[in-house]
Short mmCIF file of C-alpha atoms and ligand atoms in Angstrom, two decimals:
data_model
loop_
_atom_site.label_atom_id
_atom_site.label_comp_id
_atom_site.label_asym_id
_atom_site.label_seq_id
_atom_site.Cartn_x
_atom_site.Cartn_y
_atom_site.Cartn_z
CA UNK A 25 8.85 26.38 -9.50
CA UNK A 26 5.74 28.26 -8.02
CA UNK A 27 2.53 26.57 -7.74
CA UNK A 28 1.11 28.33 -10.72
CA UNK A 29 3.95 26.68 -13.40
CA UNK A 30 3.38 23.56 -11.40
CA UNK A 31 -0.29 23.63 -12.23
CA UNK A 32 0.27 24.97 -15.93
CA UNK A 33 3.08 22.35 -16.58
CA UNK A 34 0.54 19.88 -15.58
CA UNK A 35 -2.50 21.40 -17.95
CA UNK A 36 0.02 22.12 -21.00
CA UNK A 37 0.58 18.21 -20.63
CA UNK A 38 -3.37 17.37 -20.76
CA UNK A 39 -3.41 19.42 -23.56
CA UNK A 40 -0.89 17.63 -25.39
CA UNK A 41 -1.73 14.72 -24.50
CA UNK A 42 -3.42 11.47 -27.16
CA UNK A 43 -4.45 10.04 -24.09
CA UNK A 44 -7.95 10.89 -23.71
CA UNK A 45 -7.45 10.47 -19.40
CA UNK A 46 -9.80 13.13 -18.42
CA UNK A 47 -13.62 13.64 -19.39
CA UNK A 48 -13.48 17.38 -17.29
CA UNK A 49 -10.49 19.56 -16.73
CA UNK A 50 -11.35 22.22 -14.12
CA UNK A 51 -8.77 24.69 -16.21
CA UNK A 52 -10.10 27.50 -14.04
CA UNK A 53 -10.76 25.99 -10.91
CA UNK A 54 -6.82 24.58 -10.81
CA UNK A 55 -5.62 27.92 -11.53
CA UNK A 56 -7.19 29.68 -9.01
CA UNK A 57 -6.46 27.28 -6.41
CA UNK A 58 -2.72 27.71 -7.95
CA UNK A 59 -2.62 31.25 -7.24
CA UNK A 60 -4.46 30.97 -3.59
CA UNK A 61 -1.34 28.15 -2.92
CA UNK A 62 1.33 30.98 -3.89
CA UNK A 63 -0.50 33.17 -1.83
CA UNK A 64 0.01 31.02 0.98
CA UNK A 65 -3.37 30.72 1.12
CA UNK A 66 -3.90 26.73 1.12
CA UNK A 67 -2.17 24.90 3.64
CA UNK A 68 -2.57 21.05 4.55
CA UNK A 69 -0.25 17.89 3.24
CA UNK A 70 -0.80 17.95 -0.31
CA UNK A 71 -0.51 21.93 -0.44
CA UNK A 72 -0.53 23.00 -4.26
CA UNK A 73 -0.63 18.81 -5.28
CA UNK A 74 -3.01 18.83 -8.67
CA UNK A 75 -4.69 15.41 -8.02
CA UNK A 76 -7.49 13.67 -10.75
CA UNK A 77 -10.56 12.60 -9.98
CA UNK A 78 -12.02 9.05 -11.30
CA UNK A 79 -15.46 10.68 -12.64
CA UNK A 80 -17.46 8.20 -10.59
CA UNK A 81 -16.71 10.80 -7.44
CA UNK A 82 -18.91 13.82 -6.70
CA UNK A 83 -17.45 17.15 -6.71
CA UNK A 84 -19.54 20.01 -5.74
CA UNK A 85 -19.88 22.35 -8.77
CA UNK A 86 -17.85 20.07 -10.94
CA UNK A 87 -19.74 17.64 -13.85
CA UNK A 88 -19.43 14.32 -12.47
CA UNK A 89 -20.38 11.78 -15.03
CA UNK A 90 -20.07 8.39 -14.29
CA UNK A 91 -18.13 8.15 -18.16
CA UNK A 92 -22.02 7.48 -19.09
CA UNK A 93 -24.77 9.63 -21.14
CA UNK A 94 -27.25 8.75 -18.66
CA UNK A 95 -25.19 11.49 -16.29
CA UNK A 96 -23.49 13.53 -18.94
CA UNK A 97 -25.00 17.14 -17.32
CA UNK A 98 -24.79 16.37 -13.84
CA UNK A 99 -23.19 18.51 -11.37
CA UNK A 100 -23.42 17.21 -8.28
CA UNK A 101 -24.98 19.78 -5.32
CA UNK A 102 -21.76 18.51 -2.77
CA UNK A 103 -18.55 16.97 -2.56
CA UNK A 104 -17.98 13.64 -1.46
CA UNK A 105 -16.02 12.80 1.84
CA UNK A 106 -12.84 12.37 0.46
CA UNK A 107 -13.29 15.24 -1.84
CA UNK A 108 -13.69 17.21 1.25
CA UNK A 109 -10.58 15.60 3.10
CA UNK A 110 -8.74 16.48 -0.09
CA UNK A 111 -9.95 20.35 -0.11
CA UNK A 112 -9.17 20.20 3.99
CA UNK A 113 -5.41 19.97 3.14
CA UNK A 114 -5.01 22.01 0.54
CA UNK A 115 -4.59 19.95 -2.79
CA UNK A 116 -5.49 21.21 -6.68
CA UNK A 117 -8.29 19.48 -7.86
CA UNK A 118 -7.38 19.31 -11.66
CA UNK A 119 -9.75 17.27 -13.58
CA UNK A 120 -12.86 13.87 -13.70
CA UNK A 121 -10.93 10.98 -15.08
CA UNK A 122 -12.10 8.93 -17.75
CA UNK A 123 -12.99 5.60 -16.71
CA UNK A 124 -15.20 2.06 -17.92
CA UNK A 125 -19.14 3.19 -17.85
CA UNK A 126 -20.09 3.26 -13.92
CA UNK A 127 -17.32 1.85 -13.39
CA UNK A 128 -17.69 -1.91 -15.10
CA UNK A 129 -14.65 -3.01 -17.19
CA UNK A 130 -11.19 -3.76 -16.99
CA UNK A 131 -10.14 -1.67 -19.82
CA UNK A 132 -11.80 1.97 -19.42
CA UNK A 133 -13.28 1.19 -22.96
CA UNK A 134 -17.02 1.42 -22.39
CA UNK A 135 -16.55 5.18 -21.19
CA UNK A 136 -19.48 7.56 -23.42
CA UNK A 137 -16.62 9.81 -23.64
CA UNK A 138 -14.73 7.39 -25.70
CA UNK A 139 -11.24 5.40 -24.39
CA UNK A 140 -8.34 6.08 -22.88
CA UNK A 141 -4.96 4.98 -24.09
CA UNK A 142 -2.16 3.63 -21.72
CA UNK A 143 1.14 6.05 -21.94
CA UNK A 144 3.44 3.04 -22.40
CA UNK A 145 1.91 2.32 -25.96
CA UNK A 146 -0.81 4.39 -27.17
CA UNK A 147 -2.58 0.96 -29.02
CA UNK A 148 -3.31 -0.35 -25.41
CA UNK A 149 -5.56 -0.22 -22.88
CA UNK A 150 -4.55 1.24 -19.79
CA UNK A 151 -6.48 -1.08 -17.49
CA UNK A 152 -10.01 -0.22 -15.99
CA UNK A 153 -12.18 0.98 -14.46
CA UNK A 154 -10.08 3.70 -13.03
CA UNK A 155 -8.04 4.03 -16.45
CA UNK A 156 -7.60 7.61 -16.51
CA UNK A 157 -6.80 7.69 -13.20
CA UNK A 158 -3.66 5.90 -13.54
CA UNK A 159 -2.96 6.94 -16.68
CA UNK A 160 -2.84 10.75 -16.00
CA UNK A 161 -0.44 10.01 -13.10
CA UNK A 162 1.78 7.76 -15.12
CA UNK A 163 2.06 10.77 -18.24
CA UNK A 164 2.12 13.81 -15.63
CA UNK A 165 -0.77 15.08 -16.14
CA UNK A 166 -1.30 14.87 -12.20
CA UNK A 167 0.46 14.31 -9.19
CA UNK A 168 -1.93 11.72 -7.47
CA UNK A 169 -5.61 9.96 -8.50
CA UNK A 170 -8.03 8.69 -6.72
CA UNK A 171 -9.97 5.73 -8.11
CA UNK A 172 -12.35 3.23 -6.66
CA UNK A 173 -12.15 -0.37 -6.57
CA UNK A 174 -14.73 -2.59 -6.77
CA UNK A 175 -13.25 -5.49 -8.24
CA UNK A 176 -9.88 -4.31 -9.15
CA UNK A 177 -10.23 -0.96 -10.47
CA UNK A 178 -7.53 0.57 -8.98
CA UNK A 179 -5.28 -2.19 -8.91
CA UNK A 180 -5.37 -3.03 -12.31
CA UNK A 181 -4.61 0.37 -14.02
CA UNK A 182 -2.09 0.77 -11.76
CA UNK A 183 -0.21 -2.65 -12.94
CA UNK A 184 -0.95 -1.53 -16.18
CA UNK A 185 0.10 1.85 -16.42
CA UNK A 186 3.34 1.06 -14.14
CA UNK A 187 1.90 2.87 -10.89
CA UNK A 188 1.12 2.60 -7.49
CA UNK A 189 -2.00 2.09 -6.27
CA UNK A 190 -4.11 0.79 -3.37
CA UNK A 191 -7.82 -0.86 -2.65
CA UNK A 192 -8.64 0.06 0.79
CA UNK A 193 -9.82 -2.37 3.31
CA UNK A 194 -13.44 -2.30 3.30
CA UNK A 195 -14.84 0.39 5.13
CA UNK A 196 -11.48 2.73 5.71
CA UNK A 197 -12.68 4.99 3.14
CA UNK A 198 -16.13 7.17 3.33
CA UNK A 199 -18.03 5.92 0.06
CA UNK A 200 -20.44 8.56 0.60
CA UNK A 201 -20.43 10.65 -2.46
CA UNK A 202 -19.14 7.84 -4.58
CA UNK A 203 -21.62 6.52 -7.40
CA UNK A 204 -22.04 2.88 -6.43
CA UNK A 205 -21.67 -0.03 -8.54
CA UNK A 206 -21.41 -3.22 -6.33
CA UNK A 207 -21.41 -1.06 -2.79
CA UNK A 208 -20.42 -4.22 -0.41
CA UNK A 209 -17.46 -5.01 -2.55
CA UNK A 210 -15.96 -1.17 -3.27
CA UNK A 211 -14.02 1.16 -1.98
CA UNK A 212 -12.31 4.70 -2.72
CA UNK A 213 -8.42 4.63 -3.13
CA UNK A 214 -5.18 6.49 -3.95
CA UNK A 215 -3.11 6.09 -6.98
CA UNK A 216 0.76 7.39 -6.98
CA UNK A 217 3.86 7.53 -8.70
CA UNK A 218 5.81 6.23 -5.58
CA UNK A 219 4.87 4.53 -2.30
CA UNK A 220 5.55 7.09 -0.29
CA UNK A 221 3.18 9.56 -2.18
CA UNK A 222 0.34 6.55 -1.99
CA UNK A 223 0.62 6.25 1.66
CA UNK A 224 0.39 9.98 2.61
CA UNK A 225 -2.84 10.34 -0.21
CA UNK A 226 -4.22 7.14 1.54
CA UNK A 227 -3.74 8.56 5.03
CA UNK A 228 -5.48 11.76 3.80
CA UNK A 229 -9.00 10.16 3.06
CA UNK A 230 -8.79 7.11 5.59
CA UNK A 231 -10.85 7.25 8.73
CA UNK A 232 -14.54 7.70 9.50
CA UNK A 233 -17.14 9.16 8.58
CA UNK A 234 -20.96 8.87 10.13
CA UNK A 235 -22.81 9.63 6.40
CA UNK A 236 -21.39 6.15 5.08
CA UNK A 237 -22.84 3.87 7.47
CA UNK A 238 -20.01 0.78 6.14
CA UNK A 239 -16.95 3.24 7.58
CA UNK A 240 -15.30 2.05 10.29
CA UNK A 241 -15.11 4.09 13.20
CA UNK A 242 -11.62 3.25 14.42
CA UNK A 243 -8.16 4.70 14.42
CA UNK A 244 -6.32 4.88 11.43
CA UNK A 245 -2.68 3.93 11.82
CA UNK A 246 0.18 6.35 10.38
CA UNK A 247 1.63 4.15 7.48
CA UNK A 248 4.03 7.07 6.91
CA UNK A 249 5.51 6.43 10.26
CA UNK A 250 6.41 2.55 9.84
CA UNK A 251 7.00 2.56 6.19
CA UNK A 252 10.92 1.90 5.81
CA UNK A 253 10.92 -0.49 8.80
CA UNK A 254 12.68 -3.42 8.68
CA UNK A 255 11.17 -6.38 7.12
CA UNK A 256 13.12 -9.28 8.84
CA UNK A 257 11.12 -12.24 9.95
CA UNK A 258 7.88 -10.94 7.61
CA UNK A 259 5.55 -14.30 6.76
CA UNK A 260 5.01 -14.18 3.13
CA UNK A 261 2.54 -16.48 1.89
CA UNK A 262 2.25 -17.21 -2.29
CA UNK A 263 -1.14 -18.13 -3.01
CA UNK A 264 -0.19 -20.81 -5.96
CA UNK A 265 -4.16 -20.00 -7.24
CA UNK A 266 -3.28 -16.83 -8.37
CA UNK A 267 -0.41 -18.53 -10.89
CA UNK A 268 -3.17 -20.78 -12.67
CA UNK A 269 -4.17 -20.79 -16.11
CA UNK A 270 -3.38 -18.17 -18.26
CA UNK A 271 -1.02 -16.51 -15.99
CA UNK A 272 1.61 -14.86 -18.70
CA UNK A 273 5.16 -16.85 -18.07
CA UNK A 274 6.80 -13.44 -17.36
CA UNK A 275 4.13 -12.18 -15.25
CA UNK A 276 5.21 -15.10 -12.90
CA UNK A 277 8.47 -14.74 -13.41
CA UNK A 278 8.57 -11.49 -12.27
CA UNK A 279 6.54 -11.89 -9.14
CA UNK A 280 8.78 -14.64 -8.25
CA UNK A 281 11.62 -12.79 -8.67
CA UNK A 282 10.06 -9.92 -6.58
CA UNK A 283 9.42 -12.62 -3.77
CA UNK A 284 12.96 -13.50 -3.61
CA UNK A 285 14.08 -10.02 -3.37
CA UNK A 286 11.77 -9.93 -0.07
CA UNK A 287 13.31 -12.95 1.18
CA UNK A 288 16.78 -11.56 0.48
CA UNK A 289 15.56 -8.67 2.64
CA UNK A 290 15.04 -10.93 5.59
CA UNK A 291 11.30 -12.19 5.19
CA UNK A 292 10.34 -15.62 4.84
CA UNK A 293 8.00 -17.25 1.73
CA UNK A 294 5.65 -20.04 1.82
CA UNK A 295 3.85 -21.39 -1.18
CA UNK A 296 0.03 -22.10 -0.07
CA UNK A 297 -3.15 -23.18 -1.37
CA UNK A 298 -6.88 -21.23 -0.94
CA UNK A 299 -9.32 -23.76 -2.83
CA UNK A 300 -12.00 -21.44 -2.30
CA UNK A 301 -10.82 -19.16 -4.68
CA UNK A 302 -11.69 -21.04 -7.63
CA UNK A 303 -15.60 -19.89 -6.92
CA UNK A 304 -14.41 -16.12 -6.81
CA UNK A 305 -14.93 -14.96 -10.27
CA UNK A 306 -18.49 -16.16 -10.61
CA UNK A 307 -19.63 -15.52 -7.12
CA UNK A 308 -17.89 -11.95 -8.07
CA UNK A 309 -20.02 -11.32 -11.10
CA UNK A 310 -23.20 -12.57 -9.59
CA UNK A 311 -22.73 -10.28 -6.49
CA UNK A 312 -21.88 -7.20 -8.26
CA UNK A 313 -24.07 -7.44 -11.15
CA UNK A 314 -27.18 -7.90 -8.72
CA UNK A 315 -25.98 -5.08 -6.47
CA UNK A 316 -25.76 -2.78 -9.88
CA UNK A 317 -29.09 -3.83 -11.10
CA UNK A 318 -30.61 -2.35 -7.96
CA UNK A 319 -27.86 0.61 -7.59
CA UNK A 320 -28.75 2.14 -11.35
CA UNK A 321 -32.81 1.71 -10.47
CA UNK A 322 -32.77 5.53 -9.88
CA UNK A 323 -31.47 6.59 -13.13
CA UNK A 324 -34.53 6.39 -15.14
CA UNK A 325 -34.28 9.90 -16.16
CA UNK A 326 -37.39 11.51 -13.67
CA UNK A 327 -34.72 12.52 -10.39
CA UNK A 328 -31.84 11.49 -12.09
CA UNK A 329 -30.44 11.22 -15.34
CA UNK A 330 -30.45 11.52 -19.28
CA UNK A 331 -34.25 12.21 -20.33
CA UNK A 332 -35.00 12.16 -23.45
CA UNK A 333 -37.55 15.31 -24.90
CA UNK A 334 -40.78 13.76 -26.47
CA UNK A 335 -42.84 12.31 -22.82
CA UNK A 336 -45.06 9.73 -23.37
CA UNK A 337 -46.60 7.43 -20.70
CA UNK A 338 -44.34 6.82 -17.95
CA UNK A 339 -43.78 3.78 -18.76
CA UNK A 340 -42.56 4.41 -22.02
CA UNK A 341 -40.18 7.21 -20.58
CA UNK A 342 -38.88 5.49 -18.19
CA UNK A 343 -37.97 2.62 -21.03
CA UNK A 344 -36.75 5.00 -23.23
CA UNK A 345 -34.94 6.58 -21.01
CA UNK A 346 -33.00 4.10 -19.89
CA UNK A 347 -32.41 2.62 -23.42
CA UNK A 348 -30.93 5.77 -24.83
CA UNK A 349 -28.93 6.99 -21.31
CA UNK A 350 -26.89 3.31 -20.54
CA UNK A 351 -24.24 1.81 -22.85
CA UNK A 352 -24.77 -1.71 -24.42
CA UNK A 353 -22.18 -3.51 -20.84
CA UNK A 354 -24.25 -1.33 -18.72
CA UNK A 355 -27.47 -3.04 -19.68
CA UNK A 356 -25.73 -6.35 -19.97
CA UNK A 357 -24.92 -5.99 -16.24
CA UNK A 358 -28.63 -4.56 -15.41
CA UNK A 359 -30.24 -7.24 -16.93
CA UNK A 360 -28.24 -10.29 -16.00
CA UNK A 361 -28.56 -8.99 -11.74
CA UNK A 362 -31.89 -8.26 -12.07
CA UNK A 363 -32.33 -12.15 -13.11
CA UNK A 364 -29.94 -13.50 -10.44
CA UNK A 365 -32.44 -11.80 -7.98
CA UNK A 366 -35.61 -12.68 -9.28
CA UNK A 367 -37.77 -14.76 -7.32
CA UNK A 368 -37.05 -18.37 -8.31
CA UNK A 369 -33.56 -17.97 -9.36
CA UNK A 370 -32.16 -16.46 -5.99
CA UNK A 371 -31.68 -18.68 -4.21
CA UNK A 372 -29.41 -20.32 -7.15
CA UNK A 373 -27.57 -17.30 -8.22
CA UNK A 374 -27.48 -14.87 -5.61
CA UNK A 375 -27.44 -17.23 -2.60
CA UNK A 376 -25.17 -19.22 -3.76
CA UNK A 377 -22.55 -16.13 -4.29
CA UNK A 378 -22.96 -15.06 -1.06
CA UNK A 379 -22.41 -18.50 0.23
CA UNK A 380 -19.27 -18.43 -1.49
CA UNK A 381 -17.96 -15.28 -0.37
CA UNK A 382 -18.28 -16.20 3.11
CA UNK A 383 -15.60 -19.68 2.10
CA UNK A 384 -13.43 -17.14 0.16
CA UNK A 385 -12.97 -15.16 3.48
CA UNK A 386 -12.61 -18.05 5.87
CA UNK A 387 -9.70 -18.93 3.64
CA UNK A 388 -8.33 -15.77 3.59
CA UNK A 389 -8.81 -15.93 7.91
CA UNK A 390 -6.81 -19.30 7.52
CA UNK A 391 -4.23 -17.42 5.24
CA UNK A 392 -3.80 -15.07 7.15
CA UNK A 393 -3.48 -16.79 11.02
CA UNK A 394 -0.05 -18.27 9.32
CA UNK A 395 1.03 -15.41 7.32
CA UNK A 396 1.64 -11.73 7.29
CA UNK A 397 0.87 -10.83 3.79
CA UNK A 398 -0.26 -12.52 0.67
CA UNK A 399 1.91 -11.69 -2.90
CA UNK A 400 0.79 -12.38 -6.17
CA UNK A 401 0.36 -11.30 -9.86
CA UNK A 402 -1.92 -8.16 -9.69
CA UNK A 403 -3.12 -9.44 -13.66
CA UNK A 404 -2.06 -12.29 -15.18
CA UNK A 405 -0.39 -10.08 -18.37
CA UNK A 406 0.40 -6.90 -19.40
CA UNK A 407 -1.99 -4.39 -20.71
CA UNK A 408 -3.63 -5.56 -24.07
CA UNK A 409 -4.74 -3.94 -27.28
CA UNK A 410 -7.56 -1.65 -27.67
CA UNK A 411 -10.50 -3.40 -28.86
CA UNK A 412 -8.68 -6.61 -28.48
CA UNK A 413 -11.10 -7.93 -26.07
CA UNK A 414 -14.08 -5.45 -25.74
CA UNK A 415 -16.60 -7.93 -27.82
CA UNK A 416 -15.79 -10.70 -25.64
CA UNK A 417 -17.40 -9.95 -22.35
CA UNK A 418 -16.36 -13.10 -20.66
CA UNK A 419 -13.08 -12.47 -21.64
CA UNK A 420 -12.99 -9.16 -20.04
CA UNK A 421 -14.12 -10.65 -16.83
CA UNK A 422 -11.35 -12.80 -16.74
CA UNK A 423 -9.09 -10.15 -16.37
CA UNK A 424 -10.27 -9.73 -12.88
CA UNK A 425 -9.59 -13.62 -11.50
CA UNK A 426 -6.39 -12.10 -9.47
CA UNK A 427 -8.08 -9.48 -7.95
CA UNK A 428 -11.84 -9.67 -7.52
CA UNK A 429 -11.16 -11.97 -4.31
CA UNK A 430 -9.62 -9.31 -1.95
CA UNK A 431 -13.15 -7.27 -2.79
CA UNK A 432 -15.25 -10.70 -1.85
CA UNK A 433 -12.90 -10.69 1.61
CA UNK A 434 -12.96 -7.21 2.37
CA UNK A 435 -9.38 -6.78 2.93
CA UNK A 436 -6.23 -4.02 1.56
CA UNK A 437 -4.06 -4.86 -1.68
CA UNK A 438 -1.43 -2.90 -3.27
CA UNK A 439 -0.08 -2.81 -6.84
CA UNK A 440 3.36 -1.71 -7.70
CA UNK A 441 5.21 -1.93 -10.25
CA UNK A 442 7.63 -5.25 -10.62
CA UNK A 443 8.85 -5.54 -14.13
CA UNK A 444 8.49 -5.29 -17.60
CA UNK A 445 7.52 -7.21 -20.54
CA UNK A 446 8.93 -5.19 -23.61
CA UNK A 447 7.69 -1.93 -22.28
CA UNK A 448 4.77 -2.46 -20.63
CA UNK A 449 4.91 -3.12 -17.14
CA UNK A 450 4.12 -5.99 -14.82
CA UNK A 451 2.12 -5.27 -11.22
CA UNK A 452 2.76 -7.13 -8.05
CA UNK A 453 -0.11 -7.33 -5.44
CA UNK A 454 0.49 -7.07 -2.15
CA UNK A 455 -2.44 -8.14 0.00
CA UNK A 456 -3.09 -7.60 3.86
CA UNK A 457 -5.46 -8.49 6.86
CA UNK A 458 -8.14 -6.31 7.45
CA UNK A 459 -6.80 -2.98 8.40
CA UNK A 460 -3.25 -3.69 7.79
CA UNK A 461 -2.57 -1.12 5.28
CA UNK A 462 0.74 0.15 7.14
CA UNK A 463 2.38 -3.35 6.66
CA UNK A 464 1.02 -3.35 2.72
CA UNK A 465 2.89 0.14 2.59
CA UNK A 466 6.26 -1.02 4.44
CA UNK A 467 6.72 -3.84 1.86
CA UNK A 468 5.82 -1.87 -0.68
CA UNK A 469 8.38 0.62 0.06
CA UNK A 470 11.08 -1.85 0.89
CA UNK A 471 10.30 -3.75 -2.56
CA UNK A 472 10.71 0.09 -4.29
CA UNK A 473 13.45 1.79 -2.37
CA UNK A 474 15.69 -2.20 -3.21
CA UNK A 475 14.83 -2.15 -6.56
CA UNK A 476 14.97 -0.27 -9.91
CA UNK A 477 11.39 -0.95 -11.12
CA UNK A 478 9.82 1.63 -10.18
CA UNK A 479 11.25 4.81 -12.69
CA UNK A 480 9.13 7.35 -10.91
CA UNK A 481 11.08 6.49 -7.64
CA UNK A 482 14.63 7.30 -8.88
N1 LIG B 4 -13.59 -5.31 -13.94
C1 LIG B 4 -14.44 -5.45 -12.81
C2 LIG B 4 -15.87 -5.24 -13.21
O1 LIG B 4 -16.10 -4.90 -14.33
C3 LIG B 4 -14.04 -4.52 -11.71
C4 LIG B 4 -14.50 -3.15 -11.90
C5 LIG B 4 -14.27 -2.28 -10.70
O2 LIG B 4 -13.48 -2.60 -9.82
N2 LIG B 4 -15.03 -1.20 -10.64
O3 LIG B 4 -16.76 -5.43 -12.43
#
């Protein structure tokens, strides 16, 4: 197949598609990148690969929205690290992803641009933020994704939608060019159909880069290189807090079953306990509520954003701006950091989160000095109806109690795909020390290439 019939295979199934995964489809940008690949005209490691974009990444000459109204006409004057990284080795850039409101949810619900459906069963969600990007890959509608992960946004469309994908450690991945949301807790990441294809995206847009002044300037590892090594002797430990309350019976199942099929390959599994983490989901919310509330300051419609025609005094602008541009969760999360930082109630809220973090990742230091990885559920059920839960706030950020604590510690987890519950499949998180991605990978792969739960690896 040429690169062209690649491309249009992939925009025919956009077109067809109920799934409502991309906000902007770059129809004619793809196709003239298709015919420069035939050409022979782009080289590099994803050569001719159409990859989505979560919509919360700039690309130069390409709306990037945000999924909000407040940045419905933007087009952003450059491309963001990773974008450039992508262009470097010669991949299609096909489309902005749909995705929860600047990126808060767990259901890519919230988007302006109305939600996306997960391609298991159209009635569901198909997990958030990064929603469309994991839901594109999962229907072929792209190759690869990238998402960003501030609390679980890659990881938990990924368990939902029966894909691979992987939250950076902190600081692997240039942010610059990403919108922020909670910036000390996020990071850019791939999405895949297969491990293999994760690892070489991730590879891709690792390493530094001196405009983010959080990435790391230190080697990145080749996880391509060590990725079907041998697992014999691995530590596994099985943080029992992540199988607490409201942990679906066959979610644990199946991550059980998935740890025995590591031991059976050789590694070794230890059920532990990290009491810290019963403090992650509020000191999570606090954190990256208060971090929002000073992020979106700039979008009151004067620099940036949705300005609405009839100027008053600027005070009234600015309000009304900001009213009419943000979505109802959007202010929620606005309003409820700008109170944790107040004067008078930091020190209680804000504080107090940060005090926390710092015992969630001595725990994970502790953890980690015994063991080489961490498993767990990636969510503690399968993806759940539209609507179902998008009037219950609290509910929604419940979702997140498996994977907000690997943001709060900085470190690299992985969600692949580990079993089913009627058709909609179940995610297993693999989690890693701090820059141990290539060891994430290897286990990954070994789980996938022993196993028949993956159906894109066949
Ligand atoms: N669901 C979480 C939140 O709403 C995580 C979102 C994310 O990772 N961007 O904050």
């Amino acid at each position: 197949m040429s690169q062209r019939e690649h491309i249009e295979k992939a925009l025919k199934t956009i077109e067809r598609s109920d799934l409502n995964a991309f906000i902007t489809v770059d129809y004619e940008g793809a196709r003239r990148q298709a015919v420069e690949a035939d050409a022979g005209k782009l080289d590099g490691r994803l050569a001719g690969v159409p990859i989505a974009i979560k919509d919360a990444i700039s690309t130069k000459g390409l709306r990037t929205t945000c999924a909000s109204k407040m940045l419905e006409h933007y087009v952003p004057p450059y491309d963001a690290f990773v974008i450039q990284r992508l262009r470097a080795e010669g991949a299609i850039l096909i489309g902005k992803t749909n995705m929860d409101e600047f990126s808060m949810g767990a259901s890519t619900e919230t988007s302006f641009f109305g939600p996306c459906k997960n391609p298991w069963d159209i009635n569901r969600v198909p997990g958030g933020s990064s929603g469309g990007s994991a839901a594109s890959v999962a229907a072929y509608e792209a190759d690869l994704a990238l998402g960003s992960d501030t609390g679980g946004s890659i990881r938990c469309p990924a368990s939902f939608c029966g894909v691979v994908g992987l939250k950076p450690t902190y600081g692997r991945v240039s942010r610059s060019g990403l919108i922020s949301y909670g910036n000390s807790l996020e990071q850019i990441g791939p999405i895949a159909r297969t491990v293999k294809e994760c690892a070489t995206l991730f590879e891709v847009i690792a390493g530094h880069d001196p405009a983010d002044s959080t990435s790391l300037n230190l080697p990145v590892t080749s996880c391509e290189q060590s990725i079907s090594d041998d697992i014999t002797g691995l530590k596994i430990g099985v943080p029992l807090d992540f199988f607490g309350e409201g942990v679906d019976a066959a979610v644990e199942n199946a991550t059980r079953k998935a740890i025995d099929v590591l031991v059976d390959l050789g590694a070794e599994a230890i059920e532990i306990s990290m009491p810290s983490l019963r403090y992650a989901l509020p000191a999570y919310y606090i954190q990256a509520m208060s971090e929002a509330s000073s992020n979106l300051a700039r979008y009151c419609g004067i620099i940036y954003g949705h300005r609405v025609k009839k100027d008053q005094d600027w005070h009234q602008t600015f309000s009304k701006n900001r009213a009419s541009g943000f979505g109802k969760e959007v202010k929620r999360r606005v309003l409820l950091g700008t109170y944790a930082l107040s004067a008078g109630y930091y020190d209680k809220y804000y504080l107090k989160a940060l005090k926390a973090r710092t015992l969630i990742r001595a725990d994970f230091k502790r953890a980690f000095q015994k063991h080489d990885v961490l498993i767990a559920p990636t969510m503690p059920h399968v993806a759940f109806k539209l609507g179902e839960k998008i009037e219950d706030p609290l509910s929604l950020y419940k979702e997140d109690i498996n994977t907000v604590p690997v943001n709060l510690a900085n470190i690299p987890a992985l969600s692949i795909p580990c079993g089913k519950k009627g058709k909609l499949p179940i995610g297993l998180q693999i989690i890693g020390d701090q820059l141990d991605e290539a060891r994430v990978f290897n286990i990954a792969w070994q789980f996938e290439h022993n196993t028949k739960f993956n159906k894109y690896a066949e």
